[in-house]
Short mmCIF file of C-alpha atoms in Angstrom, two decimals:
data_model
loop_
_atom_site.label_atom_id
_atom_site.label_comp_id
_atom_site.label_asym_id
_atom_site.label_seq_id
_atom_site.Cartn_x
_atom_site.Cartn_y
_atom_site.Cartn_z
CA UNK H 42 -23.21 -0.60 22.62
CA UNK H 43 -21.67 -1.56 25.86
CA UNK H 44 -23.73 -4.53 25.95
CA UNK H 45 -22.58 -5.68 22.40
CA UNK H 46 -19.05 -5.17 23.54
CA UNK H 47 -19.26 -7.17 26.71
CA UNK H 48 -21.10 -9.93 24.87
CA UNK H 49 -18.28 -10.13 22.25
CA UNK H 50 -15.71 -10.08 25.08
CA UNK H 51 -17.11 -12.77 27.37
CA UNK H 52 -17.88 -15.14 24.21
CA UNK H 53 -14.11 -15.85 24.24
CA UNK H 54 -12.82 -18.81 26.13
CA UNK H 55 -11.39 -17.91 29.55
CA UNK H 56 -7.85 -18.61 28.55
CA UNK H 57 -7.86 -16.26 26.00
CA UNK H 58 -7.11 -13.09 28.16
CA UNK H 59 -4.12 -15.28 29.67
CA UNK H 60 -2.66 -15.99 26.15
CA UNK H 61 -2.85 -12.32 25.05
CA UNK H 62 -1.51 -11.31 28.38
CA UNK H 63 1.50 -13.78 27.98
CA UNK H 64 1.92 -12.37 24.49
CA UNK H 65 2.19 -9.06 25.74
CA UNK H 66 4.75 -9.74 28.43
CA UNK H 67 6.87 -11.37 25.72
CA UNK H 68 6.62 -8.32 23.55
CA UNK H 69 7.65 -6.25 26.36
CA UNK H 70 10.86 -8.70 26.81
CA UNK H 71 11.52 -8.59 23.18
CA UNK H 72 11.87 -4.61 23.61
CA UNK H 73 14.10 -5.05 26.32
CA UNK H 74 16.43 -7.36 24.76
CA UNK H 75 16.58 -5.30 21.55
CA UNK H 76 17.84 -2.30 23.65
CA UNK H 77 21.29 -4.11 23.46
CA UNK H 78 23.26 -5.82 20.66
CA UNK H 79 24.08 -8.43 22.84
CA UNK H 80 20.67 -9.42 23.78
CA UNK H 81 18.98 -8.61 20.41
CA UNK H 82 18.83 -12.50 19.40
CA UNK H 83 16.98 -13.26 22.52
CA UNK H 84 14.73 -10.14 22.20
CA UNK H 85 13.78 -11.42 18.54
CA UNK H 86 12.94 -14.83 19.89
CA UNK H 87 10.84 -13.51 22.52
CA UNK H 88 8.92 -11.32 20.05
CA UNK H 89 8.51 -14.11 17.64
CA UNK H 90 7.11 -16.48 20.20
CA UNK H 91 4.74 -13.94 21.52
CA UNK H 92 3.48 -13.26 17.95
CA UNK H 93 3.08 -16.79 17.58
CA UNK H 94 0.92 -17.07 20.59
CA UNK H 95 -1.21 -13.92 19.53
CA UNK H 96 -2.04 -14.90 16.09
CA UNK H 97 -2.54 -18.66 17.11
CA UNK H 98 -4.98 -17.53 19.74
CA UNK H 99 -6.80 -15.11 17.41
CA UNK H 100 -7.20 -17.60 14.76
CA UNK H 101 -8.61 -20.26 17.19
CA UNK H 102 -11.04 -17.88 18.96
CA UNK H 103 -12.52 -15.99 15.85
CA UNK H 104 -14.30 -17.01 12.46
CA UNK H 105 -12.23 -15.24 10.22
CA UNK H 106 -12.05 -17.32 7.14
CA UNK H 107 -11.57 -20.93 6.12
CA UNK H 108 -8.28 -22.63 7.19
CA UNK H 109 -7.01 -23.28 3.63
CA UNK H 110 -7.44 -19.37 2.78
CA UNK H 111 -5.49 -18.40 6.01
CA UNK H 112 -2.71 -21.24 5.25
CA UNK H 113 -2.62 -19.97 1.87
CA UNK H 114 -2.18 -16.39 2.98
CA UNK H 115 0.43 -17.45 5.70
CA UNK H 116 2.43 -19.36 2.92
CA UNK H 117 2.31 -16.41 0.27
CA UNK H 118 3.18 -13.74 2.87
CA UNK H 119 5.78 -15.82 4.81
CA UNK H 120 7.34 -16.72 1.46
CA UNK H 121 7.72 -13.45 0.31
CA UNK H 122 9.29 -12.42 3.74
CA UNK H 123 11.66 -15.20 3.68
CA UNK H 124 12.78 -14.18 0.09
CA UNK H 125 13.23 -10.48 1.04
CA UNK H 126 15.14 -11.40 4.11
CA UNK H 127 17.29 -13.77 2.07
CA UNK H 128 18.20 -11.15 -0.52
CA UNK H 129 18.11 -7.81 1.33
CA UNK H 130 21.69 -6.13 1.92
CA UNK H 131 22.32 -4.66 5.22
CA UNK H 132 22.66 -1.46 3.35
CA UNK H 133 19.25 -1.68 2.14
CA UNK H 134 17.64 -2.13 5.78
CA UNK H 135 16.63 1.37 6.31
CA UNK H 136 14.22 1.58 3.05
CA UNK H 137 13.00 -2.07 4.06
CA UNK H 138 12.05 -0.83 7.24
CA UNK H 139 10.27 2.05 5.63
CA UNK H 140 8.61 -0.20 3.28
CA UNK H 141 7.17 -2.36 6.12
CA UNK H 142 5.93 0.58 7.93
CA UNK H 143 3.87 1.42 4.93
CA UNK H 144 2.17 -1.90 4.78
CA UNK H 145 1.29 -1.73 8.68
CA UNK H 146 -0.31 1.70 7.61
CA UNK H 147 -2.14 0.16 4.88
CA UNK H 148 -3.15 -2.89 6.63
CA UNK H 149 -4.82 -0.38 9.21
CA UNK H 150 -6.51 1.84 6.44
CA UNK H 151 -7.78 -1.91 5.26
CA UNK H 152 -9.09 -2.87 8.52
CA UNK H 153 -10.85 0.45 9.07
CA UNK H 154 -12.47 0.39 5.60
CA UNK H 155 -13.83 -3.00 6.11
CA UNK H 156 -15.06 -2.27 9.61
CA UNK H 157 -16.88 0.76 8.24
CA UNK H 158 -18.36 -1.25 5.18
CA UNK H 159 -19.43 -4.27 7.47
CA UNK H 160 -19.95 -3.04 10.99
CA UNK H 161 -22.30 -5.77 12.21
CA UNK H 162 -19.36 -8.46 11.07
CA UNK H 163 -17.07 -6.43 13.58
CA UNK H 164 -19.74 -6.27 16.04
CA UNK H 165 -19.36 -2.40 16.30
CA UNK H 166 -23.11 -1.58 15.25
CA UNK H 167 -25.29 -1.74 11.86
CA UNK H 168 -24.43 -0.06 8.85
CA UNK H 169 -26.95 2.92 9.74
CA UNK H 170 -25.44 3.26 13.37
CA UNK H 171 -22.01 2.29 14.11
CA UNK H 172 -21.28 2.59 17.89
CA UNK H 173 -19.93 6.22 18.85
CA UNK H 174 -16.66 4.89 20.39
CA UNK H 175 -16.09 2.60 17.44
CA UNK H 176 -16.35 5.77 15.03
CA UNK H 177 -13.75 7.62 17.13
CA UNK H 178 -11.40 4.59 16.90
CA UNK H 179 -11.98 3.80 13.20
CA UNK H 180 -11.41 7.41 12.04
CA UNK H 181 -8.25 7.75 13.97
CA UNK H 182 -6.94 4.48 12.88
CA UNK H 183 -7.60 5.22 9.14
CA UNK H 184 -6.05 8.79 9.65
CA UNK H 185 -2.90 7.51 11.36
CA UNK H 186 -2.71 4.44 8.96
CA UNK H 187 -3.10 6.53 5.85
CA UNK H 188 -0.49 9.06 6.90
CA UNK H 189 2.12 5.91 7.96
CA UNK H 190 1.33 4.61 4.52
CA UNK H 191 1.86 7.73 2.39
CA UNK H 192 4.62 9.11 4.77
CA UNK H 193 6.53 5.61 4.66
CA UNK H 194 6.27 5.60 0.70
CA UNK H 195 7.90 8.99 0.51
CA UNK H 196 10.76 7.75 2.99
CA UNK H 197 11.35 4.72 1.09
CA UNK H 198 11.78 6.62 -2.09
CA UNK H 199 14.25 8.89 -0.52
CA UNK H 200 16.48 6.23 1.10
CA UNK H 201 16.32 4.29 -1.99
CA UNK H 202 17.54 6.89 -4.28
CA UNK H 203 14.13 6.95 -6.28
CA UNK H 204 13.83 10.50 -4.97
CA UNK H 205 16.46 13.43 -3.82
CA UNK H 206 17.32 13.20 -0.33
CA UNK H 207 17.33 16.94 -0.47
CA UNK H 208 14.25 18.55 0.85
CA UNK H 209 11.64 19.52 -1.57
CA UNK H 210 10.21 22.92 -0.57
CA UNK H 211 6.46 23.65 -1.63
CA UNK H 212 5.51 27.29 -1.22
CA UNK H 213 3.48 27.85 1.63
CA UNK H 214 3.85 24.54 2.97
CA UNK H 215 3.24 25.20 6.54
CA UNK H 216 -0.02 26.78 5.69
CA UNK H 217 -0.88 23.79 3.42
CA UNK H 218 0.01 21.35 6.25
CA UNK H 219 -1.66 22.96 8.98
CA UNK H 220 -5.00 23.77 7.05
CA UNK H 221 -5.09 20.18 5.97
CA UNK H 222 -4.43 18.66 9.39
CA UNK H 223 -7.01 21.10 10.77
CA UNK H 224 -9.56 19.87 8.19
CA UNK H 225 -8.68 16.24 9.19
CA UNK H 226 -9.18 16.76 12.74
CA UNK H 227 -12.33 18.59 11.94
CA UNK H 228 -13.88 15.84 9.95
CA UNK H 229 -13.06 13.12 12.53
CA UNK H 230 -15.08 15.25 15.00
CA UNK H 231 -17.90 15.43 12.55
CA UNK H 232 -17.91 11.86 11.85
CA UNK H 233 -18.75 11.28 15.50
CA UNK H 234 -22.21 12.83 14.58
CA UNK H 235 -22.48 12.00 11.11
CA UNK H 236 -21.09 8.68 9.58
CA UNK H 237 -21.95 9.27 5.88
CA UNK H 238 -19.63 7.94 3.24
CA UNK H 239 -18.05 11.26 2.21
CA UNK H 240 -16.92 12.30 5.47
CA UNK H 241 -15.19 8.79 6.14
CA UNK H 242 -13.40 8.93 2.62
CA UNK H 243 -12.63 12.31 2.82
CA UNK H 244 -10.90 11.62 6.07
CA UNK H 245 -9.05 8.93 4.26
CA UNK H 246 -7.78 10.83 1.39
CA UNK H 247 -6.69 13.87 3.20
CA UNK H 248 -4.83 11.66 5.42
CA UNK H 249 -3.12 10.04 2.46
CA UNK H 250 -2.26 13.51 1.13
CA UNK H 251 -0.97 14.93 4.51
CA UNK H 252 1.36 11.98 4.73
CA UNK H 253 3.23 13.00 1.57
CA UNK H 254 3.14 16.55 2.24
CA UNK H 255 4.62 15.87 5.80
CA UNK H 256 7.82 13.82 4.44
CA UNK H 257 8.62 15.42 1.19
CA UNK H 258 10.22 18.84 2.68
CA UNK H 259 12.36 16.68 5.02
CA UNK H 260 16.13 16.08 4.12
CA UNK H 261 17.87 13.25 4.15
CA UNK H 262 19.78 14.04 7.29
CA UNK H 263 16.58 14.01 9.15
CA UNK H 264 15.56 10.27 7.92
CA UNK H 265 16.69 8.44 11.10
CA UNK H 266 13.97 10.59 12.88
CA UNK H 267 11.62 9.96 10.17
CA UNK H 268 11.99 6.14 10.18
CA UNK H 269 11.26 6.09 14.12
CA UNK H 270 8.51 8.57 13.82
CA UNK H 271 6.86 6.28 11.02
CA UNK H 272 7.69 3.54 13.31
CA UNK H 273 5.46 5.08 16.47
CA UNK H 274 2.75 5.98 13.65
CA UNK H 275 2.27 2.39 12.88
CA UNK H 276 2.05 1.11 16.19
CA UNK H 277 -0.81 3.55 17.11
CA UNK H 278 -2.67 2.83 13.99
CA UNK H 279 -2.41 -0.83 14.99
CA UNK H 280 -3.59 -0.01 18.40
CA UNK H 281 -6.87 1.85 17.23
CA UNK H 282 -7.60 -0.98 15.09
CA UNK H 283 -7.34 -3.22 18.05
CA UNK H 284 -10.01 -1.38 19.74
CA UNK H 285 -12.07 -2.05 16.70
CA UNK H 286 -11.38 -5.44 16.52
CA UNK H 287 -11.67 -6.05 20.38
CA UNK H 288 -8.34 -7.55 19.94
CA UNK H 289 -6.21 -7.14 23.17
CA UNK H 290 -2.89 -8.47 21.63
CA UNK H 291 -3.30 -5.52 18.97
CA UNK H 292 -3.85 -3.14 21.41
CA UNK H 293 -0.69 -4.12 23.66
CA UNK H 294 1.26 -4.49 20.67
CA UNK H 295 0.34 -1.32 18.90
CA UNK H 296 0.57 0.51 22.27
CA UNK H 297 4.28 -0.89 22.86
CA UNK H 298 5.44 -0.01 19.25
CA UNK H 299 3.82 3.48 19.26
CA UNK H 300 5.30 4.52 22.69
CA UNK H 301 8.96 2.91 22.15
CA UNK H 302 8.89 4.66 18.56
CA UNK H 303 7.98 7.84 20.06
CA UNK H 304 10.83 7.52 22.84
CA UNK H 305 13.15 6.70 20.09
CA UNK H 306 12.01 9.82 17.94
CA UNK H 307 12.65 12.09 21.08
CA UNK H 308 16.17 10.50 21.61
CA UNK H 309 16.82 10.88 17.79
CA UNK H 310 15.85 14.61 18.08
CA UNK H 311 17.84 15.23 21.24
CA UNK H 312 20.80 13.72 19.55
CA UNK H 313 20.54 16.29 16.89
CA UNK H 314 19.68 19.07 19.24
CA UNK H 315 16.38 19.83 17.65
CA UNK H 316 12.82 19.46 18.30
CA UNK H 317 10.30 17.06 16.79
CA UNK H 318 8.27 19.99 15.44
CA UNK H 319 11.35 21.40 14.04
CA UNK H 320 11.88 17.94 12.07
CA UNK H 321 8.40 17.82 10.74
CA UNK H 322 8.45 21.17 9.82
CA UNK H 323 11.11 20.89 7.26
CA UNK H 324 14.18 18.92 8.69
CA UNK H 325 17.97 19.50 7.98
CA UNK H 326 18.69 21.58 4.63
CA UNK H 327 15.23 23.14 4.89
CA UNK H 328 17.04 26.54 3.75
CA UNK H 329 17.57 27.47 0.30
CA UNK H 330 21.44 27.40 0.72
CA UNK H 331 21.19 23.53 1.68
CA UNK H 332 18.55 22.89 -0.60
CA UNK H 333 20.74 21.68 -3.25
CA UNK H 334 21.56 18.63 -1.14
CA UNK H 335 24.72 16.44 -1.68
CA UNK H 336 26.37 16.80 -5.14
CA UNK H 337 26.31 20.61 -4.98
CA UNK H 338 29.22 22.84 -5.89
CA UNK H 339 32.25 22.69 -3.52
CA UNK H 340 34.50 25.27 -2.63
CA UNK H 341 38.04 24.84 -3.87
CA UNK H 342 40.20 24.75 -0.59
CA UNK H 343 43.54 23.39 0.09
CA UNK H 344 43.48 19.50 2.02
CA UNK H 345 45.95 17.09 2.59
CA UNK H 346 45.80 13.99 0.56
CA UNK H 347 47.26 10.43 1.99
CA UNK H 348 47.50 6.96 0.77
CA UNK H 349 46.81 3.37 2.47
CA UNK H 350 50.46 3.21 3.10
CA UNK H 351 50.59 6.41 5.15
CA UNK H 352 47.68 5.41 7.04
CA UNK H 353 48.77 1.96 7.82
CA UNK H 354 52.10 3.79 9.01
CA UNK H 355 50.24 6.08 11.56
CA UNK H 356 47.87 3.62 12.88
CA UNK H 357 50.56 1.13 13.39
CA UNK H 358 52.54 3.33 15.59
CA UNK H 359 49.61 4.75 17.51
CA UNK H 360 48.66 3.59 20.77
CA UNK H 361 44.92 4.36 20.65
CA UNK H 362 42.75 4.36 17.49
CA UNK H 363 38.91 5.29 17.53
CA UNK H 364 37.05 4.14 14.70
CA UNK H 365 33.94 6.13 13.39
CA UNK H 366 31.73 4.40 10.97
CA UNK H 367 29.08 6.02 8.70
CA UNK H 368 26.97 5.33 5.68
CA UNK H 369 29.94 5.36 3.55
CA UNK H 370 31.08 2.13 5.21
CA UNK H 371 27.15 0.70 4.77
CA UNK H 372 27.03 1.53 1.03
CA UNK H 373 30.60 -0.06 0.33
CA UNK H 374 30.04 -2.76 2.61
CA UNK H 375 33.32 -2.50 4.34
CA UNK H 376 32.35 -3.77 7.91
CA UNK H 377 33.91 -7.18 7.32
CA UNK H 378 37.23 -5.66 5.95
CA UNK H 379 37.02 -3.16 8.79
CA UNK H 380 36.87 -6.01 11.34
CA UNK H 381 39.90 -7.22 9.71
CA UNK H 382 41.96 -4.18 10.12
CA UNK H 383 40.67 -3.96 13.54
CA UNK H 384 42.16 -7.33 14.36
CA UNK H 385 45.37 -6.55 12.81
CA UNK H 386 46.03 -3.38 14.80
CA UNK H 387 44.91 -5.20 18.05
CA UNK H 388 47.69 -7.84 17.44
CA UNK H 389 50.23 -4.78 17.08
CA UNK H 390 49.11 -3.76 20.49
CA UNK H 391 47.08 -0.79 19.39
CA UNK H 392 43.90 0.06 21.50
CA UNK H 393 40.91 0.09 19.10
CA UNK H 394 37.25 1.54 19.67
CA UNK H 395 34.23 2.32 17.58
CA UNK H 396 32.45 5.69 18.21
CA UNK H 397 28.79 5.53 17.06
CA UNK H 398 26.74 8.70 16.77
CA UNK H 399 23.00 7.99 17.21
CA UNK H 400 21.77 9.39 13.88
CA UNK H 401 25.05 7.61 11.91
CA UNK H 402 23.31 5.86 8.61
CA UNK H 403 19.97 6.40 7.40
CA UNK H 404 18.03 4.69 10.52
CA UNK H 405 18.45 4.35 14.29
CA UNK H 406 21.10 1.55 14.95
CA UNK H 407 22.18 1.14 11.31
CA UNK H 408 25.74 1.22 12.17
CA UNK H 409 25.46 -0.94 15.32
CA UNK H 410 23.62 -3.85 13.13
CA UNK H 411 26.45 -3.69 10.55
CA UNK H 412 29.19 -4.41 13.07
CA UNK H 413 27.28 -6.87 14.59
CA UNK H 414 27.14 -8.79 11.34
CA UNK H 415 30.95 -8.31 11.17
CA UNK H 416 31.19 -9.74 14.66
CA UNK H 417 32.91 -6.65 15.88
CA UNK H 418 32.83 -7.25 19.69
CA UNK H 419 30.12 -5.22 21.63
CA UNK H 420 32.31 -4.21 24.24
CA UNK H 421 34.46 -2.37 21.55
CA UNK H 422 31.18 -0.20 20.50
CA UNK H 423 30.58 3.09 22.22
CA UNK H 424 27.87 5.54 21.85
CA UNK H 425 28.50 9.16 21.57
CA UNK H 426 28.17 10.19 25.16
CA UNK H 427 30.46 7.62 26.39
CA UNK H 428 33.52 8.21 24.02
CA UNK H 429 33.39 11.73 23.09
CA UNK H 430 35.74 12.62 25.74
CA UNK H 431 38.38 10.11 24.77
CA UNK H 432 38.92 11.69 21.27
CA UNK H 433 41.44 14.33 22.81
CA UNK H 434 43.50 11.31 24.00
CA UNK H 435 43.28 9.55 20.84
CA UNK H 436 46.30 9.28 18.50
CA UNK H 437 44.03 8.81 15.43
CA UNK H 438 40.47 9.15 14.76
CA UNK H 439 39.81 6.86 11.66
CA UNK H 440 36.45 8.14 10.37
CA UNK H 441 35.00 5.84 7.18
CA UNK H 442 32.12 7.36 5.44
CA UNK H 443 30.66 9.59 8.29
CA UNK H 444 30.29 13.06 7.18
CA UNK H 445 27.71 15.23 9.01
CA UNK H 446 28.04 13.61 12.43
CA UNK H 447 31.76 14.66 12.40
CA UNK H 448 31.32 18.40 11.08
CA UNK H 449 32.97 20.96 13.53
CA UNK H 450 30.43 23.49 11.86
CA UNK H 451 28.09 22.48 14.43
CA UNK H 452 29.95 24.66 16.94
CA UNK H 453 31.13 27.47 14.88
CA UNK H 454 28.72 28.31 11.86
CA UNK H 455 25.26 29.73 13.12
CA UNK H 456 24.24 29.81 9.42
CA UNK H 457 24.82 25.69 9.03
CA UNK H 458 21.61 23.69 8.90
CA UNK H 459 23.52 21.21 11.76
CA UNK H 460 24.57 24.27 14.02
CA UNK H 461 23.80 22.99 17.61
CA UNK H 462 23.94 19.12 16.62
CA UNK H 463 26.00 17.38 19.14
CA UNK H 464 28.86 15.53 16.90
CA UNK H 465 31.71 13.19 17.43
CA UNK H 466 34.51 15.52 18.44
CA UNK H 467 36.88 13.64 15.93
CA UNK H 468 38.68 16.88 15.29
CA UNK H 469 40.28 16.63 18.75
CA UNK H 470 42.44 13.72 17.88
CA UNK H 471 46.16 13.85 17.09
CA UNK H 472 45.35 12.79 13.48
CA UNK H 473 42.25 12.37 11.59
CA UNK H 474 42.13 10.05 8.82
CA UNK H 475 38.88 10.47 6.60
CA UNK H 476 38.09 8.11 4.27
CA UNK H 477 35.72 9.63 1.35
CA UNK H 478 34.79 8.75 -2.18
CA UNK H 479 35.74 12.14 -3.61
CA UNK H 480 36.07 15.71 -2.38
CA UNK H 481 33.10 16.49 -4.55
CA UNK H 482 29.72 17.01 -3.30
CA UNK H 483 28.53 17.59 0.44
CA UNK H 484 27.10 15.50 3.13
CA UNK H 485 23.49 14.15 3.13
CA UNK H 486 22.48 17.47 5.15
CA UNK H 487 23.85 19.23 2.12
CA UNK H 488 26.65 21.00 4.10
CA UNK H 489 30.39 20.62 3.48
CA UNK H 490 32.72 19.29 6.40
CA UNK H 491 34.91 21.71 7.66
CA UNK H 492 37.01 18.78 9.23
CA UNK H 493 38.21 18.10 5.43
CA UNK H 494 40.58 21.27 5.65
CA UNK H 495 41.90 21.04 9.22
CA UNK H 496 45.81 20.81 9.60
CA UNK H 497 45.63 17.41 11.61
CA UNK H 498 43.24 15.85 8.70
CA UNK H 499 44.44 13.41 6.14
CA UNK H 500 42.05 12.68 3.40
CA UNK H 501 42.04 9.13 1.84
CA UNK H 502 40.10 9.28 -1.49
CA UNK H 503 38.45 6.27 -2.83
CA UNK H 504 35.82 3.52 -2.20
CA UNK H 505 35.69 2.69 1.58
CA UNK H 506 36.09 -0.81 1.13
CA UNK H 507 38.94 -0.75 -1.22
CA UNK H 508 41.13 1.89 0.59
CA UNK H 509 40.47 -0.21 4.00
CA UNK H 510 41.52 -3.38 2.11
CA UNK H 511 44.52 -1.65 0.85
CA UNK H 512 45.28 -0.32 4.41
CA UNK H 513 45.24 -3.98 5.57
CA UNK H 514 47.85 -5.22 2.92
CA UNK H 515 50.00 -2.29 4.06
CA UNK H 516 49.72 -3.29 7.77
CA UNK H 517 50.55 -6.91 7.00
CA UNK H 518 53.95 -5.76 5.22
#
């Protein structure tokens, strides 16, 4: 086996490792650039150049297919990607990411299946005797890829509204999940000694199944963690297939995506004061009380209702305003009019900052992307740990569609599914202006926000974009 691999590796020209190394360096620079909105465009450019180098190098050094077939595939795939990029709304970005993750997972499954059915073509042995190491790589790749595909399909359905965002609790789900995972691991170990077709396809089928089972019971509030987790899975699946294909670029890229996704998942879990295992085991809203999800019955309690004129008067006479955007802003696409309101307040001498919770929206960085689209200055946008202490000195906290990440129940209600999750301390501001479509329903985590009923909170009910437009008009007068 080692001789075969060495022959395969040395058959490539000497410049190939250097080209793949250059692509890997560019991918690392891309990740570094994407760590900040100010350098994200440059990071994207590095990533695209690196991928171009990797793809061209692979096409030149491998007899994959005829040139017309490759060109046709590139045109079809590139055309579909271009159309999607032109038409997709920023509010739909989370489900688009989930959909793309599913494609990466399915690609890993198809490559593993092709390698299993034609091992001699891939240089990993014969139909009767696939190399031992290749069996391990192949089985891990197809298992991770299948889990990524099916899990991403469920995540897409939940994010896109095709399925309820509330947890779907299966009886005995922990036993079923652990049992299925144990069987998959056992089959992978057995596949090393016996490459029978039934073993390979059993691993594939059970991996598709466990992907569905793992994501179905996870509630909507945990979706940012799920998206980053699936991103990590897709990277490890690509890395495993890189070993099978003897492709250095795939190994480097997959390892980078897998490790960065894992780190991001850890950051998301830390931001919610939750362990990764607890998210996989059920997520927010996993108890019976929260399983009803958004839209459940609300408690009839008194609250203060205000108007756009009231909000404009209060903010115009404030010295410091902190704006907290959430998914409600994304749904109504209010980011541009919010930027207009911010500019108007600044002209009046009001200090305006934006506070972003790590899990606001439906995927990591969702709010940052929307604010960047509206050309909100990067210097005005702050993460939770950098701005949370400033709410006590703020005259106004303007919350536009952010629910769970501002709920004070995280500190007081031990029975709440969000208890212990770090939140933005908007309740400490002198006045809280909270835009919400209506008082009916609860947050995405399935719990009602105690902030609505505080003495310093004024509810501005209605579509976030329309209410903000009315505030802008009131400020102008």
